CSV table of C-alpha atoms and ligand atoms in Angstrom, one decimal:
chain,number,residue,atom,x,y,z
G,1,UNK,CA,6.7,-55.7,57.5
G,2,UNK,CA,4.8,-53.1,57.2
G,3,UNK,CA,4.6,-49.2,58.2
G,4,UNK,CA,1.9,-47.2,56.6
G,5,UNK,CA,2.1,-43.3,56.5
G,6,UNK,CA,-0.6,-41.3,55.2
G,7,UNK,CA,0.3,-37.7,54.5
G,8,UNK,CA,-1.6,-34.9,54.1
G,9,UNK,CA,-3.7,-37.1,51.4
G,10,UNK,CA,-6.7,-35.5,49.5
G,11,UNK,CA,-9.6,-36.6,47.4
G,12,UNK,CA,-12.0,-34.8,45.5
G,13,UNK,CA,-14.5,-35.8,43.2
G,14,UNK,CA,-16.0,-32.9,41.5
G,15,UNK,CA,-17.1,-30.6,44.3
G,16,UNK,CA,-17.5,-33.3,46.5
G,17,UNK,CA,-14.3,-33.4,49.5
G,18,UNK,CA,-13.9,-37.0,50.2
G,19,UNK,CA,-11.0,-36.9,52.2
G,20,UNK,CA,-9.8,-33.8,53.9
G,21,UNK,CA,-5.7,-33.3,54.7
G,22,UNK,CA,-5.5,-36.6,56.3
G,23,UNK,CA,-2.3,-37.7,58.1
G,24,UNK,CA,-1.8,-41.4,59.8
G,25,UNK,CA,1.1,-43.2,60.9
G,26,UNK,CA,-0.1,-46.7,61.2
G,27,UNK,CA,2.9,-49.0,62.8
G,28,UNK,CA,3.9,-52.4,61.7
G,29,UNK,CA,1.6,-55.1,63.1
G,30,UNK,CA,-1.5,-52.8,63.8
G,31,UNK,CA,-4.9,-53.3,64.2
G,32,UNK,CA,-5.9,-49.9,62.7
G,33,UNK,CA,-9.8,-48.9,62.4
G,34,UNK,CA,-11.2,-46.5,60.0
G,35,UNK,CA,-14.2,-45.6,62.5
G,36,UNK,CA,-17.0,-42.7,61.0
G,37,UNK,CA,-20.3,-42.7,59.8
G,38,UNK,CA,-21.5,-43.4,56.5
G,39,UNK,CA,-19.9,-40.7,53.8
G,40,UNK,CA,-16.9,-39.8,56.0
G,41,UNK,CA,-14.6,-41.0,53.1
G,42,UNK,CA,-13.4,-44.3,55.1
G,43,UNK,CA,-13.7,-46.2,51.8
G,44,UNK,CA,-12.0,-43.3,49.4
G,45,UNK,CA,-9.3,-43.7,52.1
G,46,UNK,CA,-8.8,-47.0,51.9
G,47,UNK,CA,-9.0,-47.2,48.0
G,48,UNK,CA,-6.4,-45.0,47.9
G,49,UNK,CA,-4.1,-46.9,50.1
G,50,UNK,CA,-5.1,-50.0,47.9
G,51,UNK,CA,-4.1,-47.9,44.6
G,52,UNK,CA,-7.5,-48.3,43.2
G,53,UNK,CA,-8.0,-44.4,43.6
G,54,UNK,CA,-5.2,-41.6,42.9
G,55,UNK,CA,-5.2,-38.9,45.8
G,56,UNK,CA,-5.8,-35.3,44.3
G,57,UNK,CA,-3.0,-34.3,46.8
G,58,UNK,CA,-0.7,-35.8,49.6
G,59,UNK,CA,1.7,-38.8,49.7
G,60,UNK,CA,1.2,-42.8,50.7
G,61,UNK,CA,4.6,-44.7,51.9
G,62,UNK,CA,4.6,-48.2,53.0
G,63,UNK,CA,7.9,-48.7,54.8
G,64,UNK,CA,9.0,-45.4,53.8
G,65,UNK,CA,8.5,-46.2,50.1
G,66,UNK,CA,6.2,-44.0,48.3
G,67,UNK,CA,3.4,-45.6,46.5
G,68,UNK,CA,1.2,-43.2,45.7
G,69,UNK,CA,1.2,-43.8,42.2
G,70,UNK,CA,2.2,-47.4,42.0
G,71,UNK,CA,-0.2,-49.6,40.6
G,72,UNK,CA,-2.3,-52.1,42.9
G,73,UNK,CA,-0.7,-55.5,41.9
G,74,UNK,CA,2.6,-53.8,42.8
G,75,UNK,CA,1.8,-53.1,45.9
G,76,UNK,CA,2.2,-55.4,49.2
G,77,UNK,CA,-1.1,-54.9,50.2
G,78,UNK,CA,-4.5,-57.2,50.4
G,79,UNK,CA,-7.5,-55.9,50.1
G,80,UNK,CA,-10.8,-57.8,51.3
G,81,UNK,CA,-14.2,-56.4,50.3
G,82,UNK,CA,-17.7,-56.2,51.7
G,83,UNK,CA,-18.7,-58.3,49.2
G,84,UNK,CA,-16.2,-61.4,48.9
G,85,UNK,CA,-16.3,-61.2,45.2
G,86,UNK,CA,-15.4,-64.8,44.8
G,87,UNK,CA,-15.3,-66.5,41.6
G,88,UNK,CA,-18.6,-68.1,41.4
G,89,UNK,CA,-17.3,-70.7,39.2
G,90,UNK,CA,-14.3,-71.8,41.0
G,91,UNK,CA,-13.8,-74.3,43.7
G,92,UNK,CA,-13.0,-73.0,47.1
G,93,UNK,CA,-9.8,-74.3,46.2
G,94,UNK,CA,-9.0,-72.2,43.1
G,95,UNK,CA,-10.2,-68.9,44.6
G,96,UNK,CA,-8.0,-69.1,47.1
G,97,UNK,CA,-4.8,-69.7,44.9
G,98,UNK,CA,-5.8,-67.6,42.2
G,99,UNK,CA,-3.6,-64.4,43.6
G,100,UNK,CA,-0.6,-67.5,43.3
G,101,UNK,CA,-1.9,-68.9,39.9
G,102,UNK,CA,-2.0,-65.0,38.3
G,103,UNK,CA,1.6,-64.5,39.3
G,104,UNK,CA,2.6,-68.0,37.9
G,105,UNK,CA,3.9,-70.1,40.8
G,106,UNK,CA,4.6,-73.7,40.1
G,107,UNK,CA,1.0,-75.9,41.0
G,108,UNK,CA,2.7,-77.7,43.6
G,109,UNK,CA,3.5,-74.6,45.5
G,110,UNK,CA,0.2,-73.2,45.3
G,111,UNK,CA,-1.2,-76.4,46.1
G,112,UNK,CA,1.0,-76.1,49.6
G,113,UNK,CA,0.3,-73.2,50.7
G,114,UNK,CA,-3.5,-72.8,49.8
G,115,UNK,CA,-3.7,-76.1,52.0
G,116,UNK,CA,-2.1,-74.2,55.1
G,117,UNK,CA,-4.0,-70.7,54.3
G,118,UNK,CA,-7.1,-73.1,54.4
G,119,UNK,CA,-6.1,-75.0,57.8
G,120,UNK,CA,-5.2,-72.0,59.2
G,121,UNK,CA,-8.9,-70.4,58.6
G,122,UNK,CA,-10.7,-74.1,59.0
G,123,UNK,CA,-11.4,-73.7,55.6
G,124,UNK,CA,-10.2,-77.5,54.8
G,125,UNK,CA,-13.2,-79.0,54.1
G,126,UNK,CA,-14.6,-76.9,51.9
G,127,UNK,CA,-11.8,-76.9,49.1
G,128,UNK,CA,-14.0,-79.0,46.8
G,129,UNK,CA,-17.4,-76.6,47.1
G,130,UNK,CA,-18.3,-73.6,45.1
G,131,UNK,CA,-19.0,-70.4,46.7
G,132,UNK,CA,-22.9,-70.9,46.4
G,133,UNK,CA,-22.4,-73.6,48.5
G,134,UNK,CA,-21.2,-72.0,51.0
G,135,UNK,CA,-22.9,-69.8,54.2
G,136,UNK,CA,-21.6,-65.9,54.5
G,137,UNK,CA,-19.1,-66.7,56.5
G,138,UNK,CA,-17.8,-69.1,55.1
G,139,UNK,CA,-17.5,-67.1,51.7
G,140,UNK,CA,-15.6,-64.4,54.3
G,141,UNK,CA,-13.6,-66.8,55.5
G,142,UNK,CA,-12.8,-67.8,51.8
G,143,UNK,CA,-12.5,-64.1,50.8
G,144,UNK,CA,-10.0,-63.5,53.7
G,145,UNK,CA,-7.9,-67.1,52.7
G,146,UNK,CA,-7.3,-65.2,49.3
G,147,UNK,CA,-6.2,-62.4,50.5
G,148,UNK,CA,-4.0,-64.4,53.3
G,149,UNK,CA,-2.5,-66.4,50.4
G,150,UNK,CA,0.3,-64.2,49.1
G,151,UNK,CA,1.4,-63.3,52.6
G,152,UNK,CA,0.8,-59.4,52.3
G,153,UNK,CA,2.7,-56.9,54.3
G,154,UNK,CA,-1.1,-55.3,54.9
G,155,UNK,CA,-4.5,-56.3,54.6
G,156,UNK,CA,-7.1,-53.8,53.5
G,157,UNK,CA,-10.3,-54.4,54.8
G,158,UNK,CA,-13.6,-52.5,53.8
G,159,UNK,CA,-16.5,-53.8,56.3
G,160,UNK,CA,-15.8,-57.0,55.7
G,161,UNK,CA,-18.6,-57.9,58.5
G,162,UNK,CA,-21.2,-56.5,57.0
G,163,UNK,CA,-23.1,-59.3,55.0
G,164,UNK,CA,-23.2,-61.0,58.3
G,165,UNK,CA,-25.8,-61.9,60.8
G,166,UNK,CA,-25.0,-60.5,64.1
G,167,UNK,CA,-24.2,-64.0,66.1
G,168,UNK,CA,-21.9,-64.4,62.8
G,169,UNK,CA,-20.6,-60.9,63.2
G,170,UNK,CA,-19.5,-61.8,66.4
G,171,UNK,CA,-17.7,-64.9,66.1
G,172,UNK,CA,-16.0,-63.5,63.3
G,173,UNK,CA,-14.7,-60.2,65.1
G,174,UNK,CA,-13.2,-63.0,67.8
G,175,UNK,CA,-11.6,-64.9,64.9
G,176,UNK,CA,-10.1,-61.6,63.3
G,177,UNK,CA,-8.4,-60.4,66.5
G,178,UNK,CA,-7.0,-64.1,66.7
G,179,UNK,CA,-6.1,-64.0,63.6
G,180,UNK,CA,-4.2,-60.6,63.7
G,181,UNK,CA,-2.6,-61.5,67.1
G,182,UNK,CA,-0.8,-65.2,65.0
G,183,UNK,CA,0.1,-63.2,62.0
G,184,UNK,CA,1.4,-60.1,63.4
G,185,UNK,CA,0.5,-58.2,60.4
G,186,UNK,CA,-0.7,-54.7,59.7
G,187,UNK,CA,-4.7,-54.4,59.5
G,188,UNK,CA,-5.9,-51.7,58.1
G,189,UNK,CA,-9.7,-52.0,58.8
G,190,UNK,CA,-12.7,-49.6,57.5
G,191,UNK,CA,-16.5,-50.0,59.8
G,192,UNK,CA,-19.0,-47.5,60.7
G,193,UNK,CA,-19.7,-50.3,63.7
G,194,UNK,CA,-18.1,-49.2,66.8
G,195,UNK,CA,-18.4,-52.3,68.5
G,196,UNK,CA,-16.1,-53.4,66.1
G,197,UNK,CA,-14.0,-50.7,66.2
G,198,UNK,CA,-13.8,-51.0,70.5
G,199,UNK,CA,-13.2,-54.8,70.1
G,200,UNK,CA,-10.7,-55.1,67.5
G,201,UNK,CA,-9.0,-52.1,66.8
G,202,UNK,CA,-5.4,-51.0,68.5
G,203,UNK,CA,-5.9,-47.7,67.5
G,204,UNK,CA,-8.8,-46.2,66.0
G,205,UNK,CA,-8.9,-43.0,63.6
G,206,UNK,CA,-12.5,-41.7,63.7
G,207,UNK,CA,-12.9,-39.6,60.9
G,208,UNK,CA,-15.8,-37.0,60.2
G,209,UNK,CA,-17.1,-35.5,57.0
G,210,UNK,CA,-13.6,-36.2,55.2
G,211,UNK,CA,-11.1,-35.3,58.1
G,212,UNK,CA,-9.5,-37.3,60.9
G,213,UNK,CA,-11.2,-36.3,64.7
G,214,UNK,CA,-9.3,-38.1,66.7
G,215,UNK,CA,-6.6,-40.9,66.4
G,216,UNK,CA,-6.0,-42.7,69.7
G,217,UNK,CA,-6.6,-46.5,71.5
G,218,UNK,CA,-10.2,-47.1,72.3
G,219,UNK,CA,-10.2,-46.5,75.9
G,220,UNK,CA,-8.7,-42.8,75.0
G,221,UNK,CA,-11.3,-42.3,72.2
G,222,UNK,CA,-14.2,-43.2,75.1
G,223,UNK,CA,-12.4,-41.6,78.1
G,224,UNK,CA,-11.5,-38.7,76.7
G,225,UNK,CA,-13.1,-37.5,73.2
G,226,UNK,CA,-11.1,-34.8,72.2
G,227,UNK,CA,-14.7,-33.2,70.6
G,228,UNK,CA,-18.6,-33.9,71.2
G,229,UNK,CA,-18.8,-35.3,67.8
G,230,UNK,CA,-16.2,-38.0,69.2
G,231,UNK,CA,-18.4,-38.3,72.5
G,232,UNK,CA,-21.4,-38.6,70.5
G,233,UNK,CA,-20.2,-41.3,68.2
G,234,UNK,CA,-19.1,-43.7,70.7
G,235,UNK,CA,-21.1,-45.3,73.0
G,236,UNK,CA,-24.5,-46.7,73.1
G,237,UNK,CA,-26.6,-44.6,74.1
G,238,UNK,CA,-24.1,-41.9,73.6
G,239,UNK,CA,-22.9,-39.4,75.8
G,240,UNK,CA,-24.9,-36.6,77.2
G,241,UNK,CA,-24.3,-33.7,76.0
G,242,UNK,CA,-26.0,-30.3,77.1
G,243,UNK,CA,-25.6,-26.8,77.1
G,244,UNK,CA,-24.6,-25.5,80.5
G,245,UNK,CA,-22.6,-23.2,82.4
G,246,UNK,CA,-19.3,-22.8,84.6
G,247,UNK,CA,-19.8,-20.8,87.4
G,248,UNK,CA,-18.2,-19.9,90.9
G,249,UNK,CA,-19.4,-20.9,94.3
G,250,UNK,CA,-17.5,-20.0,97.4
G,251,UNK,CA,-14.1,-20.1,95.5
G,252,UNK,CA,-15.0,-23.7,94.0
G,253,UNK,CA,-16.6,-24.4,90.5
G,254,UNK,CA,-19.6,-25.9,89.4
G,255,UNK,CA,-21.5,-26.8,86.2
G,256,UNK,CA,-25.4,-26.2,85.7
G,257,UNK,CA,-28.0,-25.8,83.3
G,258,UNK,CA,-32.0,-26.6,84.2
G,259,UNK,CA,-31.7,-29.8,86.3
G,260,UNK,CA,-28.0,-29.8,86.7
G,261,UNK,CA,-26.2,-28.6,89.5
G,262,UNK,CA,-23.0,-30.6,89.8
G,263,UNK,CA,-20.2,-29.6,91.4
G,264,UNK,CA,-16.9,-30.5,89.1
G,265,UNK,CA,-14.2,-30.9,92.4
G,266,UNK,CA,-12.0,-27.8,91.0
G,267,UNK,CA,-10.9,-24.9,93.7
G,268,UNK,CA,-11.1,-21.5,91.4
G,269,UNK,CA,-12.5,-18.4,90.3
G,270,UNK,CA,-14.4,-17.5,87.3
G,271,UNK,CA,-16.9,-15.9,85.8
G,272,UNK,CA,-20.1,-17.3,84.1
G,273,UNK,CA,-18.5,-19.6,81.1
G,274,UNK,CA,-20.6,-21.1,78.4
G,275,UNK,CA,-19.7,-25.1,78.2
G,276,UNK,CA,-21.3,-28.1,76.6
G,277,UNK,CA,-21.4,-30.7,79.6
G,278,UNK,CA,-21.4,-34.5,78.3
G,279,UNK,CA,-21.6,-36.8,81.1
G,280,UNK,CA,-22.1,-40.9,79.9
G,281,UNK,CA,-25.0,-42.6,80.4
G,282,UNK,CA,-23.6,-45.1,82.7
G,283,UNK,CA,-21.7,-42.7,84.9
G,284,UNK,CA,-25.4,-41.4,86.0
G,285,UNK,CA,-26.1,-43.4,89.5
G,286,UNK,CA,-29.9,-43.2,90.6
G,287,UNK,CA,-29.5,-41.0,93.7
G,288,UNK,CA,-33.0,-40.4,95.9
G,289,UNK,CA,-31.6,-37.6,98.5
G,290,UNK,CA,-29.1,-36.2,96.7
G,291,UNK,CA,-29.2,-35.2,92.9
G,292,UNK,CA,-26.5,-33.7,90.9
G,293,UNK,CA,-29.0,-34.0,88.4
G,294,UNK,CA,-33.2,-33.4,89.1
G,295,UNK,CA,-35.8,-34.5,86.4
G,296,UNK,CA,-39.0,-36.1,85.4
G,297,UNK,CA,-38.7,-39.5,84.2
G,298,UNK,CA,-39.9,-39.8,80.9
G,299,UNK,CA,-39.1,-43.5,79.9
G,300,UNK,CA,-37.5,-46.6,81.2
G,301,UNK,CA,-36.7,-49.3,79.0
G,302,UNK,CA,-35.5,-52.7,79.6
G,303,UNK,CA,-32.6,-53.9,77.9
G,304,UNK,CA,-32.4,-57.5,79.9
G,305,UNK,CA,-29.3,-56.4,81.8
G,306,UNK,CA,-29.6,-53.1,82.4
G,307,UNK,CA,-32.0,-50.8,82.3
G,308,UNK,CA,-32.2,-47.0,80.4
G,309,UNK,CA,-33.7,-44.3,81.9
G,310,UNK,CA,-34.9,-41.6,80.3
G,311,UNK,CA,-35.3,-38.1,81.7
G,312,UNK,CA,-36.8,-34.6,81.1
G,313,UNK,CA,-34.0,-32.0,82.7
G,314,UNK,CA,-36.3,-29.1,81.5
G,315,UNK,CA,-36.2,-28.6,77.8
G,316,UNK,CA,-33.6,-31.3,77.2
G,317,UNK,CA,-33.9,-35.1,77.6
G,318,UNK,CA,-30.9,-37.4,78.7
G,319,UNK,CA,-30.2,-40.8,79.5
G,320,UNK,CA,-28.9,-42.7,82.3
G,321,UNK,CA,-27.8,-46.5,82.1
G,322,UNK,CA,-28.2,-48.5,85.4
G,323,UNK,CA,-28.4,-51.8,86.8
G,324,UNK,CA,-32.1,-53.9,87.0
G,325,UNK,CA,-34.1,-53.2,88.4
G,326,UNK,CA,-33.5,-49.7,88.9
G,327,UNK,CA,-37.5,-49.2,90.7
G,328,UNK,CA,-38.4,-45.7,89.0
G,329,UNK,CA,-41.4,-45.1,87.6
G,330,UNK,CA,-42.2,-42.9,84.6
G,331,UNK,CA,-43.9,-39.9,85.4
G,332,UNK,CA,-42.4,-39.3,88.7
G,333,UNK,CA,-38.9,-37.0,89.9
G,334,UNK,CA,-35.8,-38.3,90.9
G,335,UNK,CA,-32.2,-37.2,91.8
G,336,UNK,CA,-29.4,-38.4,89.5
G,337,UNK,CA,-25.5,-38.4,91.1
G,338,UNK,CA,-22.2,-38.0,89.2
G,339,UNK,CA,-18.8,-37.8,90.2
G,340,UNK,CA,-16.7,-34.5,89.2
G,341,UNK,CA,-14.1,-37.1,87.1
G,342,UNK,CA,-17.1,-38.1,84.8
G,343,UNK,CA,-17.8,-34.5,83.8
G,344,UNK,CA,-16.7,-33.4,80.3
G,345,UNK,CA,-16.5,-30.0,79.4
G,346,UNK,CA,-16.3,-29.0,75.7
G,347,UNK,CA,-17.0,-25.2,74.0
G,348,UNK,CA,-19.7,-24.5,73.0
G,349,UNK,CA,-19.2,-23.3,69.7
G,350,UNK,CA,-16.2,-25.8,68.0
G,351,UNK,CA,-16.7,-28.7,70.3
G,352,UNK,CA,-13.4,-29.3,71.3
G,353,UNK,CA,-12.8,-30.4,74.7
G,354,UNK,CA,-11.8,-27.9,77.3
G,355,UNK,CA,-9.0,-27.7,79.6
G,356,UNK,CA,-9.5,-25.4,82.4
G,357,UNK,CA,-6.3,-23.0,82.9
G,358,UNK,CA,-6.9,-21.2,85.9
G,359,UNK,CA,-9.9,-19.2,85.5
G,360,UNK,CA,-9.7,-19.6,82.0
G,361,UNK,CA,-11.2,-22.6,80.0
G,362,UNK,CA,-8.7,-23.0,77.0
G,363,UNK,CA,-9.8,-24.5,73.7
G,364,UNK,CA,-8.4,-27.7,73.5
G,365,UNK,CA,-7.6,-27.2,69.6
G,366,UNK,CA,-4.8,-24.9,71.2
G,367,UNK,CA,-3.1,-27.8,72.7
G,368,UNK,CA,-1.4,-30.9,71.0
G,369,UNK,CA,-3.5,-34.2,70.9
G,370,UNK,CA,-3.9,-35.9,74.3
G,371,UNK,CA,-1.5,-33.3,75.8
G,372,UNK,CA,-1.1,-34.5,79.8
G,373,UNK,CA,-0.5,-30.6,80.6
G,374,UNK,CA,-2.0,-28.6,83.0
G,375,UNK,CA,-4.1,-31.6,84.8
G,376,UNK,CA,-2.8,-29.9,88.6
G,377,UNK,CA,-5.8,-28.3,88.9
G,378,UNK,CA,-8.2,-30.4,87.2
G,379,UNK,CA,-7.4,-33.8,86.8
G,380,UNK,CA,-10.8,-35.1,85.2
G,381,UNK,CA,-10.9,-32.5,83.1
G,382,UNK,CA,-7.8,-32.0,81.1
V,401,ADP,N1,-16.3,-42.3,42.6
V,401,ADP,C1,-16.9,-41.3,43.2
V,401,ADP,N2,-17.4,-40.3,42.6
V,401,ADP,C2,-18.0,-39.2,43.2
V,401,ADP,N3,-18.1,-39.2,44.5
V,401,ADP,C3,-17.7,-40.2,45.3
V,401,ADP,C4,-17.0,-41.3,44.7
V,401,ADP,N4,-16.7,-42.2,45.7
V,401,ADP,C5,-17.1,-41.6,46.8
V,401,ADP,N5,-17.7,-40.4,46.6
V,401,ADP,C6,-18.2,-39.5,47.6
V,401,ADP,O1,-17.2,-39.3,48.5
V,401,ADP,C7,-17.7,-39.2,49.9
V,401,ADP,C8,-17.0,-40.3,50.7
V,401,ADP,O2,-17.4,-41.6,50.2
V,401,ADP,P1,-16.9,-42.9,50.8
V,401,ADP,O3,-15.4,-42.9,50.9
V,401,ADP,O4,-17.5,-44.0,50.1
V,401,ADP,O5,-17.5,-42.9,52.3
V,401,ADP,P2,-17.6,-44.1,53.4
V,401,ADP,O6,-16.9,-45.3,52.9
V,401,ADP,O7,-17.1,-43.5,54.7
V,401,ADP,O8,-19.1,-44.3,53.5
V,401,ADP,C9,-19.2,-39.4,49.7
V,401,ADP,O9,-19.8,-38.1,49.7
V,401,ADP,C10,-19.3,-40.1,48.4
V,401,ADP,O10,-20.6,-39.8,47.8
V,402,MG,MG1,-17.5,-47.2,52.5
């Protein structure tokens, strides 16, 4: 068992604000993903959940407990690090049961349940070998086996992927989702990777600069960023994101900038607004007599697959994802299509994605997180 509540936790080194006012509620038996980019204060976050750091402010309660000041040993929690930091001079065997052998269980117990930890991670026959022996990830494996040993209520994990090769990576996300679905228990899990943080995570907290973005399930975090710096970290390429604006045709409304003229299936009045459109790359559809979208194609590259195609809408450049072979040729015009339900709207100034009340876009940073509200007249983009 175990529950997990950040609240309102700070951490500041100097002038530095590592973690800004953060608040998570992470549920027994979570997959939980500390998602950001490099600096964000995932690790600070995590070393403070771990006791290895002291928040300058805020609490930490595992199963309603608070443990903000408890020391590390004392807590039910495993941590597994980037590097495995095994004991170079101990056998497989012996780094495993260590956490067991430091809190003075009889051998023959340790001896037990290192053998199923090690079964469990296919770890059996390499109990005799020393860590140098061993491949990287099979030293994660090992790594992970410690901290699976004294049956934690949480495991702590700080890109524990990393080190890896990216075949490795793979097979390892695979057996960490396995893993999580057998035991059942709370993972707390830091990556800047978001393929990791798609494929594993139930629930992923981005966090930016210090401060949580958005909390949600994958598919919420991709479908509906709460703010361009959401829609820009996820995916690959990213979302599109221009400068653009909401205007009024014959009672219905439509979104353009140079190269865009897109119609976003809402019946309304309104004057000009000012909106950042972000539209995903593989929600572009090549179009030849249409065109929500006109431009000069710029670049196409081949990933295998698919294809990316890159286009000059005037002063910007976007990027649209399609199936091989998509038959454009650089240099030359084409029409792009999108439907109205793939349109994002954010403002321009904070970011924050817009709902459209009436006439009047709404700052979404008025509304609670992933409110349902107002979607009668615009579905796709509340
Ligand atoms: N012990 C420390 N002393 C001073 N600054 C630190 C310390 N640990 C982290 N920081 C700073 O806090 C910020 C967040 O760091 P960190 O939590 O390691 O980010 P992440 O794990 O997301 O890359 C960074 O600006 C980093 O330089
Ligand atoms: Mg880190």
């Amino acid at each position: 068992m175990a529950r997990l509540q950040i609240e309102a936790v700070s951490k500041r080194f100097g002038a530095t604000d590592a973690v800004r006012d953060v608040d998570l509620d992470i549920a027994d038996g979570e997959f939980m993903v500390l998602l950001g980019p490099s600096g964000c204060g995932k690790s600070t976050l995590l070393r403070m959940i771990a006791g290895l750091e002291l928040p300058t402010s805020g609490r930490i309660l595992l199963d309603g407990r608070d443990i903000t000041e408890l020391a590390p040993q004392q807590r039910d929690l495993a941590m597994v690090f980037q590097s495995y930091a095994l004991y170079p001079h101990l056998t497989v065997e012996r780094n495993i049961g260590f956490p067991l052998k430091s809190r003075r269980l009889p051998r023959a117990r340790i001896a037990e349940r290192v053998a199923q930890v090690a079964a469990t991670l296919e770890l059996t026959p390499l109990l005799g070998r020393r860590p140098a022996a061993l491949s990287g990830g099979q030293r994660q494996r090992v790594a992970l086996a410690r901290a699976m040993v004294r049956d934690p209520g949480a495991f702590l994990m700080d890109e524990p992927l990393s080190n890896l090769d990216a075949k490795l990576r793979s097979a390892t996300r695979a057996e960490l989702i396995g893993l999580h679905r057998r035991l059942g228990t709370t993972f707390l899990y830091v990556t800047h990777d978001q393929v990791e943080a798609m494929t594993m995570a139930t629930r992923i907290a981005l966090l930016n600069d210090g401060h949580v973005e958005q909390v949600g399930t994958p598919t919420e975090l991709y479908d509906r960023p709460r703010s361009t710096f959401v829609a820009g970290f996820l995916g690959a390429p990213p979302m599109n994101l221009l400068p653009a604006t909401v205007s009024e045709r014959a009672g219905r409304l439509r979104v353009g900038a140079e190269g865009l003229d897109a119609a976003l299936g809402i019946a309304d009045t309104c004057g000009d607004t000012a909106v950042t459109v972000g539209i995903r790359p593989e929600r572009l559809r090549i179009d030849p007599t249409a065109g929500d979208l006109r431009g000069r194609v710029r670049m196409v590259e081949n990933l295998g697959s698919e294809e990316l195609v890159h286009l000059d809408l005037g002063m910007r450049q976007i990027c649209a994802r399609v199936p091989r072979p998509a038959g454009v040729v650089a240099g030359t015009e084409i029409g792009l299509s999108v439907d109205p339900a793939d349109i994002h709207l954010f403002h321009p100034e904070s970011g924050l994605r817009m709902k459209w009340h009436g006439a009047q876009p709404v700052r979404a940073d008025a509304e609670p997180d992933h409110a349902e509200a107002d979607v009668s007249v615009a579905p796709s983009l509340s």
